[in-house]
XYZ file of C-alpha atoms in Angstrom:
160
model
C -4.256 62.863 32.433
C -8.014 61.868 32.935
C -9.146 58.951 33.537
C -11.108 59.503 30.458
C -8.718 60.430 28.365
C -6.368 57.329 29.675
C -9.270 55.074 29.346
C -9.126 56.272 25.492
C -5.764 55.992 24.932
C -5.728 52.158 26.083
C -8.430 51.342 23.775
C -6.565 52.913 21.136
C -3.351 50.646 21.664
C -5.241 47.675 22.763
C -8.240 46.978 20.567
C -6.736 44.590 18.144
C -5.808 42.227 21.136
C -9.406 43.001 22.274
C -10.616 41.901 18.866
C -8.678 39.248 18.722
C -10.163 37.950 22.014
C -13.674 38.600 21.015
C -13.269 37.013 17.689
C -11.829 33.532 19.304
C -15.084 32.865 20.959
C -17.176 33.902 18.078
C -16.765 34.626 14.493
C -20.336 36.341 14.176
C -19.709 39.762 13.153
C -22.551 41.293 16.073
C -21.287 38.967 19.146
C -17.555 40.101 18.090
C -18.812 43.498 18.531
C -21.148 42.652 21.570
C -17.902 40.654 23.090
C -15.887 44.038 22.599
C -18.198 46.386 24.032
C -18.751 44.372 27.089
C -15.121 43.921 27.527
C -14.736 47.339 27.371
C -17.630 48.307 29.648
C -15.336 45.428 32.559
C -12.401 47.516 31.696
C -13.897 50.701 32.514
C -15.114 49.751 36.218
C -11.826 47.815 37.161
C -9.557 50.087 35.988
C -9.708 52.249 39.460
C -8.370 48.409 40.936
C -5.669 47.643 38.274
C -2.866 47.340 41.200
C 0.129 47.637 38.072
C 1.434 44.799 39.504
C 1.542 43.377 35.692
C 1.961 44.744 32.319
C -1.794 47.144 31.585
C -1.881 44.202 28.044
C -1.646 41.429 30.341
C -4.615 42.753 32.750
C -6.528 43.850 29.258
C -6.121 40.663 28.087
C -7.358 38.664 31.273
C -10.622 41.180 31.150
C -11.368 40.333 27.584
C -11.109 36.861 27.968
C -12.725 36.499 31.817
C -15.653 38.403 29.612
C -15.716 36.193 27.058
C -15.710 32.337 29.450
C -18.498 34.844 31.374
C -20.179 35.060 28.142
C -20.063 32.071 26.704
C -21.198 30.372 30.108
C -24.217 31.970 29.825
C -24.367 31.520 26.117
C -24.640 27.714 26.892
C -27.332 28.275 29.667
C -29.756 29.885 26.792
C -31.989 27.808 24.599
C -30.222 26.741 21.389
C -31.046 29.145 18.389
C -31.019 27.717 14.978
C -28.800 30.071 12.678
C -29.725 31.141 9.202
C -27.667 29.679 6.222
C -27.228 30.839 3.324
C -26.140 28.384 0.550
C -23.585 31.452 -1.225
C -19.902 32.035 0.349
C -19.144 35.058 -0.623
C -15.576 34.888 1.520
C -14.999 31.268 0.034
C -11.311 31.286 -0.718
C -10.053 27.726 -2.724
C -6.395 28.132 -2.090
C -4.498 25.224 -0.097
C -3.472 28.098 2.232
C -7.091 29.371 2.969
C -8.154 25.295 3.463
C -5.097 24.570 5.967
C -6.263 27.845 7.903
C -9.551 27.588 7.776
C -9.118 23.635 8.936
C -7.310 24.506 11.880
C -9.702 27.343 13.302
C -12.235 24.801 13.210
C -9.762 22.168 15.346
C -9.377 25.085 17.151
C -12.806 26.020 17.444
C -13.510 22.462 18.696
C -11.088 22.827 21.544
C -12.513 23.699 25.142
C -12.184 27.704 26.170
C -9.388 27.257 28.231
C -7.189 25.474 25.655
C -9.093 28.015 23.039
C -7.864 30.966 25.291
C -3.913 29.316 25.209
C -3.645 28.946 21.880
C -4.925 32.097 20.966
C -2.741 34.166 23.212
C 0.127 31.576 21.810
C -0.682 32.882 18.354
C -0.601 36.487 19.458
C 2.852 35.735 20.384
C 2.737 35.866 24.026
C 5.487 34.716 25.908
C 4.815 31.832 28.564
C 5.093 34.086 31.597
C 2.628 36.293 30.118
C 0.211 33.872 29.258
C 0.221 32.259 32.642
C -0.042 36.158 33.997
C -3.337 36.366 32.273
C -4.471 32.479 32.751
C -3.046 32.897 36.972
C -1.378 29.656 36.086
C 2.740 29.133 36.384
C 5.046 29.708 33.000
C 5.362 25.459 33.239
C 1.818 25.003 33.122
C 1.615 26.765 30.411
C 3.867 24.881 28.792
C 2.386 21.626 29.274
C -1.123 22.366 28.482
C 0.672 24.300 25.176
C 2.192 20.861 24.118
C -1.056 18.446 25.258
C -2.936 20.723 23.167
C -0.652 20.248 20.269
C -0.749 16.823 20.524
C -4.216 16.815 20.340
C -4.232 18.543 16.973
C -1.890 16.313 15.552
C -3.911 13.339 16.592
C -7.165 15.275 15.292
C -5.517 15.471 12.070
C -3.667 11.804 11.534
C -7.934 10.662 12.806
C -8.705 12.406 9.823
């Protein structure tokens, strides 16, 4: 198979967890898409030095998120912009469920990228020896920062 045509193919099984990478550092519809296509652009020159001594989703998943921390570091080197509001929510939902989610994607928004990066991968249903693959931190640590975090949330909310 090309590398072309391989290239294609893992985009094709991957880009959700891509997505869902890109959209945990941003929630802007363009810098999702920016996020993506720069991830995608990293994947394409290292994939001649993926070394398959992991699962391919595990070194996917430490691209798209080394892109993103890249990204956002320099994101927070720029001059602030001021955004545009409008004062019409056209994705407003009122349901308790829709509150309790949106709540905690804003705690989790709050949280530093590391911790951001854990919980997401968490969510995804990653296991802790896959996480700590991506994060080149041990299955334990994992664990720990997994339950500080927690604890942080649940403090977050009680402050509340």
């Amino acid at each position: 198979m090309k590398q072309e045509e391989y290239f294609t193919q893992l985009v094709r099984e991957h880009k959700s967890t891509i997505y869902t990478v890109c959209y945990m550092f941003s929630q802007d519809e363009e810098e999702v898409n920016d996020l993506f296509q720069e991830t995608l652009i990293n994947m394409w020159k290292g994939i001649d030095s993926f070394r398959e001594e992991s699962k391919i989703s595990t070194w996917i998943y430490r691209v798209a998120l080394n892109t993103c921390l890249l990204q956002e570091r320099k994101k927070k080197r720029q001059v602030a912009k001021v955004p545009l509001t409008m004062d019409v929510n056209f994705f407003q939902d009122d349901d308790a469920n829709a509150a309790q989610v949106r709540m905690l994607h804003q705690r989790i928004g709050k949280l530093g990228l590391v911790d951001r990066a854990l919980v997401m991968m968490w969510l995804e249903g990653m296991s802790y020896d896959e996480i700590g693959a991506v994060m080149g931190i041990s299955a334990q640590n994992v664990g720990v920062k997994l339950f500080r975090i927690k604890e942080s949330l649940k403090k977050a909310n009680s402050d509340e």
